[in-house]
Amino acid sequence: MKNIRNFCIIAHIDHGKSTLADRLLDYTGTVTEREKQNQLLDNMDLERERGITIKSHAIQMDYVYEGENYILNLIDTPGHVDFSYEVSRSIAACEGALLIVDAAQSIQAQTISNLYLALENDLEIIPVLNKVDLPSANPEEVTDDIVDLLGCNPEDVIHASGKTGFGVDSILKAIIEKIPAPTGNPDAPLKALIFDSVYNSYRGIETYFRVIDGSIKKNQQIKFMATGKQYGADEVGTLKLNQVVKNEIKTGDVGYLITGIKAAKEVKVGDTITDFANPTTDRIEGFEDVKPMVFAGIYPVDTEDYEELRASMEKLQLNDASLVFQPESSAALGFGFRCGFLGMLHMEIIQERLEREFDMTVITTVPNVSYHAFTKKDPDEVIIVNNPSDLPDPSRLDRVEEPFIKASIITKADFVGQVMSLCIEKRGQIVNQTYLTPERVELIFDMPLAEIVFDFYDRLKTVSKGYASFDYHPIGMKQSKLVRVDMLLNGQIVDALSALLHDSNAYSIGKRICEKLKELIPRQQFDIPIQAAIGAKIIARETVKALRKDVTAKCYGGDISRKRKLLEKQKKGKKRMRQVGNVEIPQQAFMAVLKLN
Ligand code: GTP
């Protein structure tokens, strides 16, 4: 146990975690030349393509330092705010953290929020100034920023480059010398923290854990404390680049477990594993069920594919427990599912995985957050509204509450004005403003979550010319004046286009949605009126003018194959379009409310 070090790498997105992790693996000889590939830990295709870490992963390295053998367990963490619960669990499995700061970008919002998480868990922090090879690097200034943030000495900040490998030896030395060895009682009943799980279609769910007390042995009967369920430990082992089967994983170490569980839902990140016959009395604190933050409908483009979509979603859920869904029907779109996601990025990933891995073509409707509605008849009973069309009729409605967040934005002093106006436009209320340095400011706002879902991030990037970083956490529900704005196409309400908007800007947004839909809806043989309405009252109107000519007209008398080709072409173009009444609506139209100018 005294020669084990468990650590994670925390950083703002793109500050170079994964690249630096690769260098550590090279340096310790954990990866052979043949296995070398960039960003080894990001082994999902989608992760590699998007260049982001979606799920945390762990890997064990052997390292000889001053004649002694050490085991270093590195737990990689995702950087995006949608996945922050996983960051907090991986942090809880460690004694130390490398805090990576980009030498050109300096401290950003997630540098700070992840650092706080690490400090809350009493981790030893090793500051690393990364990317010092960059011509735009500003090592002196950024070192000062880090010293101010941590209250450490400038000499404690390790200068490094994940690109060239510079500084990697100093980092390993610091890991061994500064990060404490795990403590824990080898003779106590088994207590292990689940910090991640991965779906494997052949072997079922692989659970990743850190042993706090006792040990976990092959064939041991164990229990997951959150669910109370009993399993046999069919296989345990450590995580090298490939898994290495072991008979026992002891106190302080990190490993994987296979129990034959098939569904990700049964394995909850943050849960405690213990011995079934002789359980621990104190489970690991801080376990939370992950709650979805954003909801949207997912519908098959072709109504006949509904059952296939259901089967695909069920499979996807086996593998991603944070996806929740239930059947819903829409007058416009027919049968589909209302799905809950951790955030917008998660939603995009699910849509993309459905299309790539399951070959489904789906329409995603306007995303919304989860509201609480109360009726006059029973003003104490919460009605959870995950779909705007479920909002009770205004005549029955007592009040509506929406989720709020605390947002932290770090930007340059020059952009404070623009960032403030944006946040105020988004119904934010400033709570605090701190100058981290004379040029860099942290702004804290309370804001409705819904405003973040709608195009906030892009707008923030624009107003700050890219010099703003952003992080948030939920702070509960607050009452708001919300109204449902419905959209009518050709006189018919398209329920999948409805949105809940704040009373103060419902008119202007309703008008802008009409304008946007006019751009997005293809012209047809007839005029298509587009209207926005609150209840029976029309608040805005646009028209998509009719096409002049029949597209196939010019084929008449011509050869049939040409006509067929043209129709084929049209059919392809129909991908991700839905016929609603006699109007065709492309996918982008459902997102129109998110992309208003
Ligand atoms: P997420 O996993 O998305 O949170 O990002 P990350 O922090 O793991 O960053 P990643 O390692 O993917 O690096 C981000 C970008 O910076 C990539 O384009 C890397 O090639 C580049 N990069 C990383 N380290 C260095 C470095 O030391 N020097 C230079 N010049 N570029 C680097």
Short mmCIF file of C-alpha atoms in Angstrom, two decimals, residues 122-524:
data_model
loop_
_atom_site.label_atom_id
_atom_site.label_comp_id
_atom_site.label_asym_id
_atom_site.label_seq_id
_atom_site.Cartn_x
_atom_site.Cartn_y
_atom_site.Cartn_z
CA ASP A 122 -8.49 16.97 0.49
CA LEU A 123 -6.35 16.07 -2.50
CA GLU A 124 -2.72 17.06 -2.72
CA ILE A 125 -2.49 19.43 -5.69
CA ILE A 126 0.50 19.37 -8.02
CA PRO A 127 0.35 22.40 -10.28
CA VAL A 128 1.60 21.87 -13.84
CA LEU A 129 2.15 24.67 -16.29
CA ASN A 130 1.56 22.88 -19.59
CA LYS A 131 2.28 23.69 -23.24
CA VAL A 132 5.41 25.69 -22.40
CA ASP A 133 6.62 24.87 -25.93
CA LEU A 134 3.98 27.16 -27.43
CA PRO A 135 5.33 30.41 -28.88
CA SER A 136 2.35 32.18 -27.31
CA ALA A 137 3.12 30.71 -23.87
CA ASN A 138 3.37 33.21 -21.08
CA PRO A 139 5.11 31.17 -18.37
CA GLU A 140 5.99 33.93 -15.87
CA GLU A 141 2.58 35.52 -15.83
CA VAL A 142 0.64 32.26 -15.75
CA THR A 143 2.91 30.94 -12.98
CA ASP A 144 1.99 34.04 -10.98
CA ASP A 145 -1.69 33.35 -11.60
CA ILE A 146 -1.27 29.78 -10.33
CA VAL A 147 0.67 30.93 -7.28
CA ASP A 148 -2.11 33.42 -6.50
CA LEU A 149 -4.78 30.78 -6.91
CA LEU A 150 -3.13 28.05 -4.84
CA GLY A 151 -1.02 30.03 -2.44
CA CYS A 152 1.96 27.84 -3.38
CA ASN A 153 5.56 28.79 -4.20
CA PRO A 154 6.58 29.51 -7.78
CA GLU A 155 9.11 26.63 -7.55
CA ASP A 156 6.22 24.21 -6.92
CA VAL A 157 4.81 24.86 -10.38
CA ILE A 158 6.20 22.25 -12.77
CA HIS A 159 6.86 23.47 -16.29
CA ALA A 160 5.91 20.85 -18.85
CA SER A 161 4.86 20.10 -22.38
CA GLY A 162 2.67 17.18 -23.31
CA LYS A 163 3.82 17.72 -26.86
CA THR A 164 7.58 17.41 -26.39
CA GLY A 165 7.59 15.41 -23.15
CA PHE A 166 9.48 18.14 -21.33
CA GLY A 167 8.97 18.02 -17.55
CA VAL A 168 7.41 14.54 -17.45
CA ASP A 169 10.18 13.20 -15.18
CA SER A 170 9.59 16.04 -12.71
CA ILE A 171 5.88 15.30 -12.71
CA LEU A 172 6.47 11.62 -11.86
CA LYS A 173 8.89 12.60 -9.12
CA ALA A 174 6.32 14.97 -7.62
CA ILE A 175 3.59 12.32 -7.81
CA ILE A 176 5.72 9.94 -5.73
CA GLU A 177 7.14 12.46 -3.29
CA LYS A 178 4.13 14.70 -2.72
CA ILE A 179 1.00 12.61 -3.11
CA PRO A 180 0.32 10.57 0.04
CA ALA A 181 0.06 6.78 -0.19
CA PRO A 182 -3.48 5.50 0.34
CA THR A 183 -4.57 4.78 3.89
CA GLY A 184 -7.24 2.29 4.79
CA ASN A 185 -7.71 -0.84 6.82
CA PRO A 186 -6.78 -4.08 5.01
CA ASP A 187 -8.50 -6.13 7.74
CA ALA A 188 -11.81 -4.26 7.71
CA PRO A 189 -14.81 -5.45 5.65
CA LEU A 190 -14.62 -4.60 1.97
CA LYS A 191 -15.45 -1.00 1.11
CA ALA A 192 -14.81 0.15 -2.46
CA LEU A 193 -15.94 3.19 -4.42
CA ILE A 194 -17.37 2.79 -7.92
CA PHE A 195 -16.02 5.65 -9.96
CA ASP A 196 -16.94 4.51 -13.43
CA SER A 197 -18.45 1.74 -15.48
CA VAL A 198 -18.16 0.74 -19.08
CA TYR A 199 -20.41 -1.37 -21.24
CA ASN A 200 -18.92 -4.30 -23.06
CA SER A 201 -21.30 -6.17 -25.33
CA TYR A 202 -19.61 -9.53 -24.69
CA ARG A 203 -18.78 -9.35 -21.01
CA GLY A 204 -21.52 -7.09 -19.68
CA ILE A 205 -20.77 -4.10 -17.51
CA GLU A 206 -17.20 -3.55 -16.36
CA THR A 207 -17.20 -1.69 -13.08
CA TYR A 208 -14.17 0.39 -12.12
CA PHE A 209 -13.54 0.78 -8.43
CA ARG A 210 -11.07 1.95 -5.83
CA VAL A 211 -10.68 -0.18 -2.70
CA ILE A 212 -10.88 1.92 0.47
CA ASP A 213 -10.82 -0.90 3.09
CA GLY A 214 -10.40 -4.66 2.87
CA SER A 215 -9.96 -6.35 -0.48
CA ILE A 216 -12.04 -7.77 -3.26
CA LYS A 217 -11.39 -11.34 -4.38
CA LYS A 218 -12.35 -13.39 -7.36
CA ASN A 219 -15.65 -15.22 -6.71
CA GLN A 220 -16.40 -13.19 -3.58
CA GLN A 221 -20.11 -12.52 -2.96
CA ILE A 222 -20.50 -8.75 -2.95
CA LYS A 223 -23.24 -6.18 -2.59
CA PHE A 224 -23.80 -2.76 -4.18
CA MET A 225 -25.08 -0.62 -1.34
CA ALA A 226 -27.27 1.86 -3.28
CA THR A 227 -29.29 -0.91 -4.90
CA GLY A 228 -28.78 -3.56 -2.21
CA LYS A 229 -28.23 -6.18 -4.90
CA GLN A 230 -25.94 -9.18 -4.52
CA TYR A 231 -23.48 -10.33 -7.17
CA GLY A 232 -20.60 -12.76 -7.55
CA ALA A 233 -17.26 -11.21 -8.50
CA ASP A 234 -16.70 -13.34 -11.61
CA GLU A 235 -13.50 -11.57 -12.52
CA VAL A 236 -11.34 -8.87 -10.97
CA GLY A 237 -8.16 -7.31 -12.25
CA THR A 238 -6.07 -4.22 -12.76
CA LEU A 239 -6.26 -1.78 -15.62
CA LYS A 240 -3.16 -1.69 -17.74
CA LEU A 241 -3.59 -0.79 -21.36
CA ASN A 242 -5.38 -4.11 -21.43
CA GLN A 243 -7.02 -5.64 -18.39
CA VAL A 244 -4.84 -7.94 -16.27
CA VAL A 245 -6.77 -10.64 -14.39
CA LYS A 246 -5.89 -10.96 -10.67
CA ASN A 247 -7.11 -13.04 -7.78
CA GLU A 248 -7.42 -10.11 -5.42
CA ILE A 249 -7.35 -6.31 -5.45
CA LYS A 250 -6.16 -4.97 -2.15
CA THR A 251 -6.67 -1.89 -0.01
CA GLY A 252 -5.69 1.32 -1.75
CA ASP A 253 -5.59 -0.11 -5.24
CA VAL A 254 -7.76 0.48 -8.30
CA GLY A 255 -9.25 -2.24 -10.47
CA TYR A 256 -12.12 -3.55 -12.55
CA LEU A 257 -14.85 -6.01 -11.73
CA ILE A 258 -17.07 -8.17 -13.90
CA THR A 259 -20.24 -9.63 -12.41
CA GLY A 260 -22.33 -10.48 -15.44
CA ILE A 261 -24.50 -7.36 -15.01
CA LYS A 262 -25.91 -6.43 -18.39
CA ALA A 263 -27.44 -3.01 -17.76
CA ALA A 264 -25.54 0.16 -16.91
CA LYS A 265 -28.47 1.22 -14.71
CA GLU A 266 -27.56 -1.37 -12.08
CA VAL A 267 -24.09 0.06 -11.61
CA LYS A 268 -24.20 3.54 -10.17
CA VAL A 269 -21.14 5.72 -10.18
CA GLY A 270 -20.49 6.86 -6.61
CA ASP A 271 -21.97 3.71 -5.04
CA THR A 272 -20.13 1.58 -2.47
CA ILE A 273 -19.24 -2.08 -3.06
CA THR A 274 -19.05 -4.23 0.06
CA ASP A 275 -18.92 -7.87 1.13
CA PHE A 276 -22.35 -9.50 1.08
CA ALA A 277 -21.96 -11.58 4.24
CA ASN A 278 -19.88 -9.11 6.20
CA PRO A 279 -20.81 -5.62 4.97
CA THR A 280 -19.14 -2.39 6.01
CA THR A 281 -21.21 -0.20 8.31
CA ASP A 282 -20.22 3.12 6.79
CA ARG A 283 -20.78 3.52 3.12
CA ILE A 284 -18.89 6.13 1.13
CA GLU A 285 -20.61 9.47 1.40
CA GLY A 286 -21.80 11.79 -1.29
CA PHE A 287 -23.56 9.30 -3.53
CA GLU A 288 -26.01 10.96 -5.90
CA ASP A 289 -28.24 9.65 -8.62
CA VAL A 290 -27.36 11.60 -11.74
CA LYS A 291 -30.27 13.77 -12.80
CA PRO A 292 -30.98 14.73 -16.38
CA MET A 293 -30.97 18.48 -17.00
CA VAL A 294 -32.25 18.81 -20.54
CA PHE A 295 -35.20 17.06 -22.16
CA ALA A 296 -36.15 16.66 -25.79
CA GLY A 297 -38.31 14.41 -27.92
CA ILE A 298 -36.62 11.91 -30.21
CA TYR A 299 -38.81 10.67 -33.07
CA PRO A 300 -38.10 8.35 -35.96
CA VAL A 301 -38.14 10.15 -39.31
CA ASP A 302 -40.07 7.21 -40.64
CA THR A 303 -43.01 6.41 -38.33
CA GLU A 304 -42.60 2.71 -39.11
CA ASP A 305 -39.24 2.71 -37.35
CA TYR A 306 -40.70 3.36 -33.90
CA GLU A 307 -40.15 -0.16 -32.53
CA GLU A 308 -36.65 -0.26 -33.92
CA LEU A 309 -35.94 3.09 -32.30
CA ARG A 310 -37.17 1.75 -28.98
CA ALA A 311 -34.87 -1.28 -29.26
CA SER A 312 -31.93 0.97 -30.14
CA MET A 313 -32.58 3.31 -27.22
CA GLU A 314 -32.81 0.36 -24.83
CA LYS A 315 -29.43 -0.89 -26.04
CA LEU A 316 -27.93 2.55 -25.78
CA GLN A 317 -29.22 2.86 -22.23
CA LEU A 318 -27.54 -0.40 -21.25
CA ASN A 319 -24.36 1.37 -22.11
CA ASP A 320 -25.15 4.91 -20.94
CA ALA A 321 -27.12 4.93 -17.71
CA SER A 322 -27.44 8.71 -17.73
CA LEU A 323 -29.81 8.51 -20.70
CA VAL A 324 -33.43 8.31 -19.60
CA PHE A 325 -36.45 8.05 -21.87
CA GLN A 326 -40.13 7.29 -21.89
CA PRO A 327 -42.63 6.93 -24.69
CA GLU A 328 -44.59 10.01 -25.68
CA SER A 329 -46.76 10.91 -28.57
CA SER A 330 -47.01 14.12 -30.46
CA ALA A 331 -49.94 15.16 -32.60
CA ALA A 332 -47.42 16.32 -35.17
CA LEU A 333 -44.76 13.63 -35.04
CA GLY A 334 -46.61 10.53 -33.91
CA PHE A 335 -44.91 8.11 -31.54
CA GLY A 336 -41.49 8.80 -30.11
CA PHE A 337 -39.69 9.26 -26.81
CA ARG A 338 -39.14 12.06 -24.35
CA CYS A 339 -35.50 11.76 -23.37
CA GLY A 340 -33.51 13.28 -20.54
CA PHE A 341 -29.87 14.27 -21.02
CA LEU A 342 -27.12 15.65 -18.82
CA GLY A 343 -26.75 18.62 -21.14
CA MET A 344 -26.73 19.69 -24.76
CA LEU A 345 -23.46 17.95 -25.57
CA HIS A 346 -24.83 14.72 -24.17
CA MET A 347 -27.94 15.18 -26.31
CA GLU A 348 -25.88 15.62 -29.46
CA ILE A 349 -23.82 12.58 -28.60
CA ILE A 350 -26.91 10.41 -28.14
CA GLN A 351 -28.40 11.56 -31.41
CA GLU A 352 -25.13 10.85 -33.19
CA ARG A 353 -24.74 7.44 -31.61
CA LEU A 354 -28.29 6.46 -32.60
CA GLU A 355 -27.46 7.34 -36.16
CA ARG A 356 -24.00 5.77 -36.32
CA GLU A 357 -24.25 2.72 -34.16
CA PHE A 358 -27.88 1.85 -34.80
CA ASP A 359 -28.41 3.32 -38.24
CA MET A 360 -31.49 5.24 -37.15
CA THR A 361 -32.59 8.51 -38.68
CA VAL A 362 -34.22 10.60 -36.01
CA ILE A 363 -35.69 14.01 -35.42
CA THR A 364 -34.86 15.72 -32.15
CA THR A 365 -37.35 18.32 -30.98
CA VAL A 366 -36.77 21.62 -29.20
CA PRO A 367 -34.89 20.88 -25.99
CA ASN A 368 -36.21 22.23 -22.72
CA VAL A 369 -35.45 21.98 -19.03
CA SER A 370 -37.69 20.35 -16.46
CA TYR A 371 -40.31 22.70 -14.93
CA HIS A 372 -42.49 22.41 -11.88
CA ALA A 373 -46.10 23.46 -12.36
CA PHE A 374 -48.74 23.93 -9.66
CA THR A 375 -52.49 24.16 -10.23
CA LYS A 376 -54.89 26.43 -8.37
CA LYS A 377 -56.85 23.40 -7.28
CA ASP A 378 -53.88 21.82 -5.53
CA PRO A 379 -51.17 24.47 -5.13
CA ASP A 380 -48.89 22.19 -3.09
CA GLU A 381 -48.67 19.32 -5.53
CA VAL A 382 -45.78 19.44 -7.97
CA ILE A 383 -46.49 18.53 -11.56
CA ILE A 384 -43.25 17.81 -13.34
CA VAL A 385 -43.29 19.23 -16.84
CA ASN A 386 -40.64 17.74 -19.10
CA ASN A 387 -42.48 18.68 -22.25
CA PRO A 388 -44.01 22.13 -22.85
CA SER A 389 -47.21 20.58 -24.17
CA ASP A 390 -47.78 19.03 -20.72
CA LEU A 391 -48.11 22.45 -19.09
CA PRO A 392 -51.61 22.74 -17.57
CA ASP A 393 -53.97 25.19 -19.21
CA PRO A 394 -53.29 28.80 -18.08
CA SER A 395 -56.79 29.04 -16.55
CA ARG A 396 -55.93 26.18 -14.15
CA LEU A 397 -52.35 27.20 -13.54
CA ASP A 398 -51.31 28.65 -10.19
CA ARG A 399 -47.57 29.09 -10.82
CA VAL A 400 -44.54 27.65 -12.60
CA GLU A 401 -41.02 27.16 -11.27
CA GLU A 402 -37.90 26.69 -13.32
CA PRO A 403 -34.41 25.45 -12.43
CA PHE A 404 -31.72 28.03 -11.69
CA ILE A 405 -27.96 27.73 -11.77
CA LYS A 406 -25.03 29.60 -10.37
CA ALA A 407 -22.77 30.46 -13.29
CA SER A 408 -19.12 31.39 -13.03
CA ILE A 409 -17.59 33.21 -15.98
CA ILE A 410 -13.96 34.18 -16.22
CA THR A 411 -13.09 36.75 -18.83
CA LYS A 412 -10.75 39.62 -19.63
CA ALA A 413 -11.50 42.96 -18.01
CA ASP A 414 -12.12 44.44 -21.49
CA PHE A 415 -15.15 42.22 -22.04
CA VAL A 416 -16.87 42.59 -18.67
CA GLY A 417 -19.44 45.03 -20.09
CA GLN A 418 -20.47 42.79 -22.97
CA VAL A 419 -20.56 39.66 -20.83
CA MET A 420 -22.72 41.42 -18.24
CA SER A 421 -25.21 42.62 -20.85
CA LEU A 422 -25.45 39.13 -22.25
CA CYS A 423 -26.11 37.63 -18.81
CA ILE A 424 -28.70 40.26 -18.01
CA GLU A 425 -30.42 39.67 -21.34
CA LYS A 426 -30.49 36.01 -20.31
CA ARG A 427 -32.33 36.96 -17.11
CA GLY A 428 -29.19 36.62 -15.03
CA GLN A 429 -28.63 38.43 -11.74
CA ILE A 430 -25.11 39.32 -10.78
CA VAL A 431 -24.02 37.93 -7.44
CA ASN A 432 -20.34 38.74 -7.39
CA GLN A 433 -17.49 40.20 -9.39
CA THR A 434 -13.86 39.52 -8.48
CA TYR A 435 -10.67 40.66 -10.16
CA LEU A 436 -8.42 37.59 -10.16
CA THR A 437 -5.66 39.74 -11.64
CA PRO A 438 -5.92 43.28 -13.03
CA GLU A 439 -6.82 41.82 -16.45
CA ARG A 440 -8.94 38.86 -15.48
CA VAL A 441 -12.33 38.96 -13.86
CA GLU A 442 -14.60 36.30 -12.42
CA LEU A 443 -18.31 37.07 -12.63
CA ILE A 444 -20.87 35.05 -10.69
CA PHE A 445 -24.49 35.09 -11.85
CA ASP A 446 -27.70 33.38 -10.83
CA MET A 447 -29.48 32.43 -14.04
CA PRO A 448 -32.27 30.23 -15.31
CA LEU A 449 -30.86 26.99 -16.67
CA ALA A 450 -33.12 27.29 -19.71
CA GLU A 451 -31.21 30.36 -20.85
CA ILE A 452 -27.96 28.41 -20.83
CA VAL A 453 -29.46 25.65 -22.92
CA PHE A 454 -30.50 28.18 -25.52
CA ASP A 455 -27.41 29.39 -27.42
CA PHE A 456 -25.70 30.96 -24.38
CA TYR A 457 -22.36 29.34 -24.91
CA ASP A 458 -21.99 30.49 -28.51
CA ARG A 459 -23.08 33.99 -27.65
CA LEU A 460 -20.59 34.15 -24.79
CA LYS A 461 -17.80 33.10 -27.13
CA THR A 462 -18.80 35.79 -29.62
CA VAL A 463 -19.10 38.69 -27.19
CA SER A 464 -15.80 37.81 -25.52
CA LYS A 465 -13.96 36.97 -28.75
CA GLY A 466 -13.30 33.54 -27.28
CA TYR A 467 -11.76 34.91 -24.06
CA ALA A 468 -14.36 33.68 -21.64
CA SER A 469 -14.76 30.40 -19.88
CA PHE A 470 -17.86 29.23 -18.21
CA ASP A 471 -18.96 26.76 -15.59
CA TYR A 472 -22.17 26.26 -13.61
CA HIS A 473 -23.95 24.23 -11.01
CA PRO A 474 -27.66 23.92 -10.18
CA ILE A 475 -29.03 25.85 -7.20
CA GLY A 476 -32.70 24.79 -7.20
CA MET A 477 -36.09 25.88 -8.50
CA LYS A 478 -37.48 29.43 -8.55
CA GLN A 479 -40.84 30.79 -9.54
CA SER A 480 -40.94 32.48 -12.96
CA LYS A 481 -43.50 34.04 -15.25
CA LEU A 482 -43.46 31.53 -18.06
CA VAL A 483 -45.85 31.19 -20.97
CA ARG A 484 -46.15 28.57 -23.65
CA VAL A 485 -45.59 29.83 -27.16
CA ASP A 486 -47.10 27.54 -29.79
CA MET A 487 -46.17 27.51 -33.45
CA LEU A 488 -48.77 26.97 -36.15
CA LEU A 489 -47.92 25.84 -39.65
CA ASN A 490 -50.67 26.13 -42.19
CA GLY A 491 -53.08 26.86 -39.36
CA GLN A 492 -52.20 23.72 -37.38
CA ILE A 493 -50.36 23.70 -34.07
CA VAL A 494 -47.16 21.69 -34.32
CA ASP A 495 -46.81 20.60 -30.71
CA ALA A 496 -43.18 19.58 -31.14
CA LEU A 497 -42.29 23.22 -31.83
CA SER A 498 -43.83 24.63 -28.64
CA ALA A 499 -41.53 26.27 -26.13
CA LEU A 500 -41.91 27.71 -22.64
CA LEU A 501 -40.61 31.26 -22.65
CA HIS A 502 -40.39 34.05 -20.15
CA ASP A 503 -43.27 36.48 -20.36
CA SER A 504 -40.91 39.42 -20.89
CA ASN A 505 -39.45 38.16 -24.15
CA ALA A 506 -42.08 35.72 -25.42
CA TYR A 507 -43.27 38.19 -28.07
CA SER A 508 -39.88 39.02 -29.51
CA ILE A 509 -38.70 35.41 -29.44
CA GLY A 510 -41.99 34.21 -30.97
CA LYS A 511 -41.45 36.67 -33.81
CA ARG A 512 -37.86 35.58 -34.33
CA ILE A 513 -38.86 31.91 -34.38
CA CYS A 514 -41.35 32.72 -37.15
CA GLU A 515 -38.63 34.44 -39.14
CA LYS A 516 -36.21 31.58 -38.62
CA LEU A 517 -38.79 28.96 -39.61
CA LYS A 518 -39.47 30.92 -42.77
CA GLU A 519 -35.80 30.55 -43.70
CA LEU A 520 -35.71 26.86 -42.85
CA ILE A 521 -38.94 25.43 -44.20
CA PRO A 522 -38.64 24.55 -47.88
CA ARG A 523 -41.08 26.13 -50.29
CA GLN A 524 -43.87 23.93 -51.49
#
